[in-house]
Tab-separated table of C-alpha atoms and ligand atoms in Angstrom:
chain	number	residue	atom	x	y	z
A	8	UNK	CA	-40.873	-40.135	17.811
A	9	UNK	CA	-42.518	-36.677	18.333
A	10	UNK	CA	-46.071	-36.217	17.021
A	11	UNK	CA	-46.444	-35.346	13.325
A	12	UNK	CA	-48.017	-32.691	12.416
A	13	UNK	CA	-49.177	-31.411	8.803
A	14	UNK	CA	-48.176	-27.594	9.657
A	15	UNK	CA	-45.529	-27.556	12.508
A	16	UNK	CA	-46.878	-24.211	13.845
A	17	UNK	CA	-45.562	-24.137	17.476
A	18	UNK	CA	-42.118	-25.073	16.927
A	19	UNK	CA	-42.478	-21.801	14.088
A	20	UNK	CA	-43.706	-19.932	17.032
A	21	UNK	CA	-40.747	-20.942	18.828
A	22	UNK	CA	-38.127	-20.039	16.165
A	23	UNK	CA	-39.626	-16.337	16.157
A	24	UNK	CA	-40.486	-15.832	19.739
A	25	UNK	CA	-37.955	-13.881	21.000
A	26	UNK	CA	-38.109	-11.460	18.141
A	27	UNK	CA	-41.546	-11.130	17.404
A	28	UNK	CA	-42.255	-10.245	21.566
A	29	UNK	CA	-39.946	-7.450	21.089
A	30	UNK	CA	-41.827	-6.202	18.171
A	31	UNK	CA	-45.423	-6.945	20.125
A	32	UNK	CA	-44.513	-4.794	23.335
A	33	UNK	CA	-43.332	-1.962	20.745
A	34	UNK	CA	-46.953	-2.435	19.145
A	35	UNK	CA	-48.901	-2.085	22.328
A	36	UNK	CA	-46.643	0.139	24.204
A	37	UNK	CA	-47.340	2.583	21.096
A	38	UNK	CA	-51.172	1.177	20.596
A	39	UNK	CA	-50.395	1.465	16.790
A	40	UNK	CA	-52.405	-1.896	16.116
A	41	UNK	CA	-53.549	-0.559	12.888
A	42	UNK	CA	-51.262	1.366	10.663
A	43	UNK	CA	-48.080	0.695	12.682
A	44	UNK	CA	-44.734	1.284	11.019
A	45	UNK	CA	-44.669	-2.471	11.063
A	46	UNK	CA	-46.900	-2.408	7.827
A	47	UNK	CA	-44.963	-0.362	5.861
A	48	UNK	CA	-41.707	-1.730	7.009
A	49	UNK	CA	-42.950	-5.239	5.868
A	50	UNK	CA	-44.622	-4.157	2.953
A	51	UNK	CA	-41.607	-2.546	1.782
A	52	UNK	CA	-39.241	-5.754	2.813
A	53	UNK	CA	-41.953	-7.873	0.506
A	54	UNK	CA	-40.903	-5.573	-2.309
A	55	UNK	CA	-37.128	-5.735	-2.160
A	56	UNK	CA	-37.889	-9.476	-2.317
A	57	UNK	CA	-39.700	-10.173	-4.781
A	58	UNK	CA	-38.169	-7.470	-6.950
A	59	UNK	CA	-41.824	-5.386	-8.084
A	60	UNK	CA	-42.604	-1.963	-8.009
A	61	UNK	CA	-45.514	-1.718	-5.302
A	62	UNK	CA	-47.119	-4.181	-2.906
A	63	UNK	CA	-50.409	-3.911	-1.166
A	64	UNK	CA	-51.194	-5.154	2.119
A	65	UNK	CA	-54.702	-6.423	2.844
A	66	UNK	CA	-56.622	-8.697	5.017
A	67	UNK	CA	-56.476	-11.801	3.338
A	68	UNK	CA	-55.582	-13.722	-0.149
A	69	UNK	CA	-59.302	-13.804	-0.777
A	70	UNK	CA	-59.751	-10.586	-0.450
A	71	UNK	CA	-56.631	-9.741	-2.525
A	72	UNK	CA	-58.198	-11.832	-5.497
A	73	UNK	CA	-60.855	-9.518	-5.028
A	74	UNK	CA	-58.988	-6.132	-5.397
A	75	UNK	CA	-57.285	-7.050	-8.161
A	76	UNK	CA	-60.588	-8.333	-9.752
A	77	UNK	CA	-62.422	-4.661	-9.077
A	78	UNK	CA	-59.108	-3.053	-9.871
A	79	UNK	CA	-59.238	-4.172	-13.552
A	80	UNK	CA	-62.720	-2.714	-13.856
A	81	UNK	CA	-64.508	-5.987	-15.221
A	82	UNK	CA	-68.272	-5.351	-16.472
A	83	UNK	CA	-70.666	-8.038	-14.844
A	84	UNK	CA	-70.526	-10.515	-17.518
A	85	UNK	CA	-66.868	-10.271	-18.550
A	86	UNK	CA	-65.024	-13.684	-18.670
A	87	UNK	CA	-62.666	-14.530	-16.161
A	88	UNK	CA	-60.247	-17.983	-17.016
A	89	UNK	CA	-59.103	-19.965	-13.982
A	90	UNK	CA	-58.675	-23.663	-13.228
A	91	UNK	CA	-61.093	-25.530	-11.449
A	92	UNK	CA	-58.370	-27.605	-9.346
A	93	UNK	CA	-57.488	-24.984	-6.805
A	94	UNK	CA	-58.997	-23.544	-3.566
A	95	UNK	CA	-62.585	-21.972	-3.996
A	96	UNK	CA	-61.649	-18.069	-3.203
A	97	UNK	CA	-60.707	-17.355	-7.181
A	98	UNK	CA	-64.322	-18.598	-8.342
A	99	UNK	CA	-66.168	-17.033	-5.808
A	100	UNK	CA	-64.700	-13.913	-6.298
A	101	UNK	CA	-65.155	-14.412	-9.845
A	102	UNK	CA	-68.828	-15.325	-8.963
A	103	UNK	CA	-69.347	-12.269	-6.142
A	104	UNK	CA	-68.508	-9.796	-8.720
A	105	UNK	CA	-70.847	-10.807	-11.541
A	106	UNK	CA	-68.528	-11.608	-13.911
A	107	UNK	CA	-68.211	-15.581	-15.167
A	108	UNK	CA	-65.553	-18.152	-14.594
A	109	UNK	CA	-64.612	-20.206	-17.258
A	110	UNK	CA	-62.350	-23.368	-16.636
A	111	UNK	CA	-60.083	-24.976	-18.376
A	112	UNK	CA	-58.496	-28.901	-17.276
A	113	UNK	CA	-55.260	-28.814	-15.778
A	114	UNK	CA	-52.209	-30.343	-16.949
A	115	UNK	CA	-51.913	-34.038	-15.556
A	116	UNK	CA	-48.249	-33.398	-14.704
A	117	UNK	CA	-47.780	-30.687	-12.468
A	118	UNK	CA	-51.561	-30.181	-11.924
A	119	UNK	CA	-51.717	-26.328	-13.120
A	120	UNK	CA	-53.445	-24.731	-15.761
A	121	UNK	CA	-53.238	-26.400	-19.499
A	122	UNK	CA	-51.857	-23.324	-21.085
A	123	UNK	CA	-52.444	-25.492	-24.504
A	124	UNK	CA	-55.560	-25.230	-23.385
A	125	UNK	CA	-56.736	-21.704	-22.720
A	126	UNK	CA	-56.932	-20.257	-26.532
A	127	UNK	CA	-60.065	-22.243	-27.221
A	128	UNK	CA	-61.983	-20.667	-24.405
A	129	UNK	CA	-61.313	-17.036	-24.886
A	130	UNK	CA	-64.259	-15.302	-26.583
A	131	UNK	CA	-64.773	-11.534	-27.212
A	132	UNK	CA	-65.567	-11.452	-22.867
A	133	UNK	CA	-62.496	-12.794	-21.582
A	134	UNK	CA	-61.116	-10.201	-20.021
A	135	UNK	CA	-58.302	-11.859	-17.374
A	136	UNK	CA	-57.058	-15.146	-16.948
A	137	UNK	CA	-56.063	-16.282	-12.988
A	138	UNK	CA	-53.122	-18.947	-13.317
A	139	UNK	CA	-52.678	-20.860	-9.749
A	140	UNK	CA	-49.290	-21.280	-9.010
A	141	UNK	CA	-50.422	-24.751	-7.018
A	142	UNK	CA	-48.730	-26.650	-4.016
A	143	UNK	CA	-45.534	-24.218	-4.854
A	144	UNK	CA	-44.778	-24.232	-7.835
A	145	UNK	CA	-45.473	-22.430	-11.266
A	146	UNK	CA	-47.852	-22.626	-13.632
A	147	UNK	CA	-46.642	-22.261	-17.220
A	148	UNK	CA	-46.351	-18.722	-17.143
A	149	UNK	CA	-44.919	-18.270	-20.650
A	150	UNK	CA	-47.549	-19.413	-22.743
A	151	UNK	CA	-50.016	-17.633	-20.862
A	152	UNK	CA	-48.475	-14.527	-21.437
A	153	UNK	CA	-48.386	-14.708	-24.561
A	154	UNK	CA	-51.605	-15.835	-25.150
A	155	UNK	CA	-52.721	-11.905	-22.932
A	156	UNK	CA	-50.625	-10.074	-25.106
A	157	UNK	CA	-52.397	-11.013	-28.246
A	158	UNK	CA	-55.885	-11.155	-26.925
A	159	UNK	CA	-55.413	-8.175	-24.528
A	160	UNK	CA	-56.154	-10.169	-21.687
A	161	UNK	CA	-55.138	-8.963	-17.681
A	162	UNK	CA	-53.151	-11.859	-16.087
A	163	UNK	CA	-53.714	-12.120	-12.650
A	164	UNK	CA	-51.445	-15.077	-10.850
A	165	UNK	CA	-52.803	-16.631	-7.440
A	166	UNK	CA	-49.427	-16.677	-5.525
A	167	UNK	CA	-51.057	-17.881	-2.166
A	168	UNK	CA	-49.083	-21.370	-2.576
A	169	UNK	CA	-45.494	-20.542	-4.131
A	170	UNK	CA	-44.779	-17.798	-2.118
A	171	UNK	CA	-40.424	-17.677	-3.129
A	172	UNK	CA	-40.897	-20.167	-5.956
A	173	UNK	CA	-38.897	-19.014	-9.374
A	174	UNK	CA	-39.590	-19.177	-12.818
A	175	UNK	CA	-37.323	-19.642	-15.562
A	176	UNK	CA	-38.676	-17.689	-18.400
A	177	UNK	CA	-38.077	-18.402	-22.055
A	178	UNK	CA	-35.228	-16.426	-22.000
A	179	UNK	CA	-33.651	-17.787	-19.116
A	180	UNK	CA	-34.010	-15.077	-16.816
A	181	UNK	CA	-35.836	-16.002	-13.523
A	182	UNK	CA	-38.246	-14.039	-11.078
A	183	UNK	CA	-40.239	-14.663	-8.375
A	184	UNK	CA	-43.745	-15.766	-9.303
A	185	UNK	CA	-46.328	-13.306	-8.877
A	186	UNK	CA	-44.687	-11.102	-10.470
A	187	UNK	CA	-44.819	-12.091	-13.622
A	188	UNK	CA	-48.170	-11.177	-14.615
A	189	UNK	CA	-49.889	-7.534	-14.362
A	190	UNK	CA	-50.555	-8.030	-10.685
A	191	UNK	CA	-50.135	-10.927	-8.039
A	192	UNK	CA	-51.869	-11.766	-5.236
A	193	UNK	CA	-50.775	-13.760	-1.823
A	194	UNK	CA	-52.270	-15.407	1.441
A	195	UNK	CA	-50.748	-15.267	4.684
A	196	UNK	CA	-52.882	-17.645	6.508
A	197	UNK	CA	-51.093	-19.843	9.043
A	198	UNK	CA	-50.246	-22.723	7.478
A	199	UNK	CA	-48.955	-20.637	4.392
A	200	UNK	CA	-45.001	-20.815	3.432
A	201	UNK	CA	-45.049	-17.018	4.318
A	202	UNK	CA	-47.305	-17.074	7.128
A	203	UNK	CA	-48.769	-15.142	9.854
A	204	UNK	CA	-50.613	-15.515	12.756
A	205	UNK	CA	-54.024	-15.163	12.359
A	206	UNK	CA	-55.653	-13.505	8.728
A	207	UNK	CA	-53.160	-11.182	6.026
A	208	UNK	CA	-52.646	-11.108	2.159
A	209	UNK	CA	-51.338	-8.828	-0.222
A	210	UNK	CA	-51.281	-7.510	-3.906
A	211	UNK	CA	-48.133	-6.786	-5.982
A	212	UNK	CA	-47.905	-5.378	-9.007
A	213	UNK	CA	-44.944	-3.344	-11.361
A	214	UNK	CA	-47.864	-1.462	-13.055
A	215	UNK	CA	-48.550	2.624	-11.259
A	216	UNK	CA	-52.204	3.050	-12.025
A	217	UNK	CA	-53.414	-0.784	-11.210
A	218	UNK	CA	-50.953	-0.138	-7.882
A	219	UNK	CA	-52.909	3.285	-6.959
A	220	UNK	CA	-56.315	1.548	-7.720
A	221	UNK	CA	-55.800	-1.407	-5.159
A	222	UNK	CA	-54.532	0.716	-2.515
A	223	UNK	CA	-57.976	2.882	-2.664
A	224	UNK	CA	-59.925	-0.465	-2.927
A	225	UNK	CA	-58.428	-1.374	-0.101
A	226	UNK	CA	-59.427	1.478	1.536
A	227	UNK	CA	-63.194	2.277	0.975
A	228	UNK	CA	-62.014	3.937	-2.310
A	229	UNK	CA	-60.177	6.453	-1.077
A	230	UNK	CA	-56.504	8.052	-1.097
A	231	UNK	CA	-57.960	10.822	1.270
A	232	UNK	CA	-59.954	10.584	4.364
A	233	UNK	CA	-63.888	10.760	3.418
A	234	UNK	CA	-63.227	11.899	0.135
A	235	UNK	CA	-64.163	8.022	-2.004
A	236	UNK	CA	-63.236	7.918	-5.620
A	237	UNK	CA	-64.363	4.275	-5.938
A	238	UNK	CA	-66.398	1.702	-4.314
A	239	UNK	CA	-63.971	-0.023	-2.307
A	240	UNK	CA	-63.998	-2.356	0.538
A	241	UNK	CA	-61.918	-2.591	4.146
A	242	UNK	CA	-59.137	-4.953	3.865
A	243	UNK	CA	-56.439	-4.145	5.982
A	244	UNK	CA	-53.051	-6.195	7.154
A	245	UNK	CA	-52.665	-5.264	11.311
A	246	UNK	CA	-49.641	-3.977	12.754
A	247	UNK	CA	-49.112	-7.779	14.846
A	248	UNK	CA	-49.601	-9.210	11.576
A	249	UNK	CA	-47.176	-7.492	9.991
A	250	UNK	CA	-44.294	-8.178	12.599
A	251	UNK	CA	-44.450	-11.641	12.830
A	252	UNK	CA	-44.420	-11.243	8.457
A	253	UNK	CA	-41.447	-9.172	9.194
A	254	UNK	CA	-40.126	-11.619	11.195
A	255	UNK	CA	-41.014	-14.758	8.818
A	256	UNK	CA	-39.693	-12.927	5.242
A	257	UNK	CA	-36.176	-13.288	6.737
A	258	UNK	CA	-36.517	-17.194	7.133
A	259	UNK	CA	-38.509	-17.629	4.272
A	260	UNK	CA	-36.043	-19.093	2.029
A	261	UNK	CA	-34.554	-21.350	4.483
A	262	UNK	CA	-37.986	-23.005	5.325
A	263	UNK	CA	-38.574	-23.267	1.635
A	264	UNK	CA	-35.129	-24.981	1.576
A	265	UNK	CA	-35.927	-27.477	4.427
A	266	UNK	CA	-39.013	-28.452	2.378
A	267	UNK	CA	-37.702	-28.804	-0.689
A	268	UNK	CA	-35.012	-31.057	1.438
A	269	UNK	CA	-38.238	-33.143	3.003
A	270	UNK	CA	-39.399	-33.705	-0.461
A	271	UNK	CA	-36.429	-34.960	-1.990
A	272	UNK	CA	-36.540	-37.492	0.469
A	273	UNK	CA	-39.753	-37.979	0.541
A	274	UNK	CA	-38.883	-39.032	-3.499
A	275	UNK	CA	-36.232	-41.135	-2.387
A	276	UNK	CA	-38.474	-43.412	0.122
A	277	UNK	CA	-41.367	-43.539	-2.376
A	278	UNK	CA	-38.839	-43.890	-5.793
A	279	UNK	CA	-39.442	-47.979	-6.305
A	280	UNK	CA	-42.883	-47.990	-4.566
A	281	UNK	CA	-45.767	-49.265	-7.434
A	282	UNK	CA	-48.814	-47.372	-8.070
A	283	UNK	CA	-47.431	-44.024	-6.233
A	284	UNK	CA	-46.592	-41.101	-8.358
A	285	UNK	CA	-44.545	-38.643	-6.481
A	286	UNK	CA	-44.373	-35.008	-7.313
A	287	UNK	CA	-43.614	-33.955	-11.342
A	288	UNK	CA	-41.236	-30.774	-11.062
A	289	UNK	CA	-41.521	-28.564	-13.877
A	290	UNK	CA	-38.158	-27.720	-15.304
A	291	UNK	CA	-39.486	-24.060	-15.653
A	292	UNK	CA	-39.676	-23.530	-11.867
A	293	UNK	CA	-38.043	-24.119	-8.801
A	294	UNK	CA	-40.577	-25.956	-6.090
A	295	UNK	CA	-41.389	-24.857	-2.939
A	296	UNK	CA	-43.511	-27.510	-1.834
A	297	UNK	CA	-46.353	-25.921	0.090
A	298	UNK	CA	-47.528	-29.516	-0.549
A	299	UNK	CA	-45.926	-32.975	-0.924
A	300	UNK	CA	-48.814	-34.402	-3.107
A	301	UNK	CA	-48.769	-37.860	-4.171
A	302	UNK	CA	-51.082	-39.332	-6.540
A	303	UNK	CA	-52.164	-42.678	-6.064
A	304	UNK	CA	-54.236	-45.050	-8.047
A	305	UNK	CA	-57.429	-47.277	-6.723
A	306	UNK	CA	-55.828	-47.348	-3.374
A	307	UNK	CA	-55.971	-43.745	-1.707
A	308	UNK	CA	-58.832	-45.438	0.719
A	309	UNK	CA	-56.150	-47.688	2.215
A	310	UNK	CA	-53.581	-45.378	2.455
A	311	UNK	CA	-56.422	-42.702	4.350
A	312	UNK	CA	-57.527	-45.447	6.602
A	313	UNK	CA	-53.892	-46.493	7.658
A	314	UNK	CA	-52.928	-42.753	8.178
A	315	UNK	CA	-55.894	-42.701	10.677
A	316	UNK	CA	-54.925	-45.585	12.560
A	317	UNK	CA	-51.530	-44.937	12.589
A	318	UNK	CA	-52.065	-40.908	13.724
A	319	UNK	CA	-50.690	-39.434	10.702
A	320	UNK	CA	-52.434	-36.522	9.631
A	321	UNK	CA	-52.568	-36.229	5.932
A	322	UNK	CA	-54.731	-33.663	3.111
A	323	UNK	CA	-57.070	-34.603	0.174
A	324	UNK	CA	-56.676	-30.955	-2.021
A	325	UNK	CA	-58.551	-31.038	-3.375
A	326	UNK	CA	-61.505	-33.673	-3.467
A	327	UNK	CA	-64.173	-32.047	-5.647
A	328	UNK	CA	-63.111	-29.662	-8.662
A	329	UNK	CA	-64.848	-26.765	-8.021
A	330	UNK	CA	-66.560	-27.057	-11.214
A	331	UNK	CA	-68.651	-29.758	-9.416
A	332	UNK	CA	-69.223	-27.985	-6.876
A	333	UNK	CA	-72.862	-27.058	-5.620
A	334	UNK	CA	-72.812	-23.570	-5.314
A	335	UNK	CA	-71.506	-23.029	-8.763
A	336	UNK	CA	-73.627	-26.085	-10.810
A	337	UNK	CA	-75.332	-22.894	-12.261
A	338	UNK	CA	-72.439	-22.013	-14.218
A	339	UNK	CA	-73.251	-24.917	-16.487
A	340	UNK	CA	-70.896	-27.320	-16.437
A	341	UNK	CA	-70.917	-31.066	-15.406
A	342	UNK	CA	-69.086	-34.377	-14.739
A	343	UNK	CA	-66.998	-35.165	-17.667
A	344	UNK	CA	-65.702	-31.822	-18.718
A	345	UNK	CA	-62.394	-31.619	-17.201
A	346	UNK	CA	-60.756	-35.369	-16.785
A	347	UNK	CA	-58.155	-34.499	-15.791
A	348	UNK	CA	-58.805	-32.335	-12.919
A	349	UNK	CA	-61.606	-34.920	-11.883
A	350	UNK	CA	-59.668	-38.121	-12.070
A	351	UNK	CA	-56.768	-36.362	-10.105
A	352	UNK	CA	-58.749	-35.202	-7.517
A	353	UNK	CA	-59.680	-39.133	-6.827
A	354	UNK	CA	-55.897	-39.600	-6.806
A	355	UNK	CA	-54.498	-37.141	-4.719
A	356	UNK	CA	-53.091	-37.420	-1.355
A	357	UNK	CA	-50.817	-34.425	0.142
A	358	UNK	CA	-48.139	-36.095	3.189
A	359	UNK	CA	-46.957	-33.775	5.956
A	360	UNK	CA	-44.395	-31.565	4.953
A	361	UNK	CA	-42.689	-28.410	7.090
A	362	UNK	CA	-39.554	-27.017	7.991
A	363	UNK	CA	-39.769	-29.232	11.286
A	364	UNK	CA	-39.973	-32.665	9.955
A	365	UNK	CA	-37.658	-35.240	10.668
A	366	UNK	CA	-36.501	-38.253	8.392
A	367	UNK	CA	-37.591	-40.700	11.259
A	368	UNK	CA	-40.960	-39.173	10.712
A	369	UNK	CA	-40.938	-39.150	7.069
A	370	UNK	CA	-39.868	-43.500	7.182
A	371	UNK	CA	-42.371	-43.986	9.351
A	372	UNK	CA	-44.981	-41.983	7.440
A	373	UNK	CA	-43.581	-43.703	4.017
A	374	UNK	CA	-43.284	-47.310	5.853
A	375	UNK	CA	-47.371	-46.813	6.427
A	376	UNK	CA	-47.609	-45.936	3.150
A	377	UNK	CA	-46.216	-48.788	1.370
A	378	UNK	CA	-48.168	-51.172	4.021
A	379	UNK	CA	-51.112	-49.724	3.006
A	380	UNK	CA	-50.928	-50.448	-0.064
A	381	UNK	CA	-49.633	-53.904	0.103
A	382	UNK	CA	-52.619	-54.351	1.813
A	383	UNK	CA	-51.119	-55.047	5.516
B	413	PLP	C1	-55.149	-20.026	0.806
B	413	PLP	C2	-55.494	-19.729	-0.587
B	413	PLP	C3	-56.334	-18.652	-0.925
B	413	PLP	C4	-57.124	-17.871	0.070
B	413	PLP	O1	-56.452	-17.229	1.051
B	413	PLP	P1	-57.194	-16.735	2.374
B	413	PLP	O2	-56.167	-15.899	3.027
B	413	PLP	O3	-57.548	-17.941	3.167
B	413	PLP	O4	-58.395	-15.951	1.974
B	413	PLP	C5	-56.523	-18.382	-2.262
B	413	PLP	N1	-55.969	-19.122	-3.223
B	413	PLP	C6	-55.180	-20.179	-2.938
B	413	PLP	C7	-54.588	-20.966	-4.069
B	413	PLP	C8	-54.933	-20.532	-1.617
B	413	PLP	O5	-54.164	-21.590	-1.336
């Protein structure tokens, strides 16, 4: 059996090698490695995709939380609502810019925002709410929209995991997530569905004047050279960046179709297995399963140990909510106030899932699993 790998990046690399050299020698013959046509062409591919009016390269999805952030002009102070079961980049940008995060738990299910839960939290500061489309799939974009209109809130989705993913609105029509809210904001770090090679993110938005504002942020706050209308920063997507994106946009629903194929057997394999809960799917949104995540009760320590003896790599995401985290305790909150982000980050355990997997793989991986557990 070949080794397995969390994020099958070489045999990517392979898939795209022949077309993405092509596209390299074009880049350096030309020495456009900033500002290539590549960018455009990509950025303008990304668009007919996901079916929205402008997107925005930059350098990275933390970054891109960022621009949209500044974009919506935010006074320090202003309330920002986000959950605290995701990656750190939407608090600290929340943090960096002065303004205050406010959580609210996550739904036990599908392990995104409780819309239910967001009306009791807005106060005359809210000014945005960030929904976290996690491990691929969406959050319950509806609701939250709704819940904007009437307080006048921006909606900001964090697209970095569900790049493809669809959801099914109330009245039945279905888009692309991060689109769905006044802007949306991506990663393209390697082990991203849409991935690069090395750093890349990027805005999207259907609204003219938020759409002009990014693309000066991006750019030191300027449309024209030396002439800076805002305070800005530099966050740019390269021109080798942007081939291999090329490159990876065409495939992207055929990956996403080989992991939602990994994942329906990972189901199967786990279906009559006690005290393992595999993957809720929302009936709102497809899933492209950026991450197989299991949740399993009092025995995650077995299951970890056994992976490490047996060479499976596996991912806890995440362990601590960031709401316990250290360089946020200032923020005021403590160990009780979300259960069910904080009992589900005891319970979580993500299994290696790509486009490259093969069953073999996934019985052996499962066949652990259930050993573990059984405690042999
Ligand atoms: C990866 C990720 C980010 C950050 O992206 P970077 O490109 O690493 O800055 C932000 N939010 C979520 C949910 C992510 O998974």
């Amino acid at each position: 059996m070949k080794e397995i790998k969390m994020v099958d990046l070489f045999s990517h690399y392979l898939d795209i090698k022949d077309e993405i050299s092509v596209a390299f020698h074009d880049i350096f013959d030309h020495s456009t490695f900033v500002k290539g046509p590549q960018v455009d062409q990509f950025s303008k591919d990304l668009k007919n995709y996901l079916n929205v009016a402008h997107v925005i390269p930059c350098a990275n999805g933390t970054d891109a939380l960022q621009i949209a952030l500044m974009a919506l002009e935010l006074k320090p102070g202003n309330e920002v609502i986000t959950t605290p079961f995701t990656f750190v980049s939407t608090v600290e940008v929340i943090a960096l810019l002065g303004l205050k995060p406010v959580f609210v738990d996550i739904d036990a299910e599908t392990f995104n925002l409780s819309a239910d839960q967001i009306e009791s939290k807005i106060t005359p500061r809210t000014k945005a709410i960030i929904p976290v489309h996690l491990f691929g799939q969406s959050a319950a974009v509806d609701p939250i929209m709704q819940l904007a209109d009437e307080h006048q809130l921006f909606v900001v989705e964090d697209n970095a995991q569900a790049m493809g993913a669809e959801y099914i609105s109330r009245d039945g029509l279905s888009s692309k997530t991060g689109t769905l809210g006044h802007i949306g904001t991506t990663s393209f770090f390697p082990s991203k569905n849409l991935a690069c090679f090395g750093d890349g993110g990027a805005l999207f938005t259907d609204n003219d004047e938020l759409a002009g504002r990014m693309n000066k942020i991006c750019n030191h706050g300027s449309s024209e050279k030396y002439h800076h209308e805002l305070v800005g920063v530099n966050s740019r997507l390269d021109s080798l960046q942007a081939a291999v994106l090329i490159a990876n946009l065409k495939r992207l629903d055929h990956y996403n179709q080989k992991r939602l194929e990994a994942a329906n057997y990972y189901d199967e394999l786990l279906n009559e297995v006690e005290g393992v809960r595999t993957p809720r799917r929302s009936n709102r949104s497809t899933h492209i399963f950026h991450q197989y995540t299991l949740r399993i009760k009092n025995k995650r320590e077995s299951v970890t140990s056994k992976f490490k003896a047996s060479d499976i790599p596996y991912g806890i995401y995440y362990p601590i909510p960031l709401h316990l985290q250290k360089a946020y305790v200032g923020y005021g909150y403590k160990r009780g106030d979300f259960p069910n982000a904080e009992r589900i980050s005891e319970e979580v355990i993500s299994l290696p899932i790509h486009p490259y997997l093969t069953r073999d793989q996934q019985e052996f991986i499962v066949d652990q699993l259930i050993k573990a557990i059984a405690g042999n």
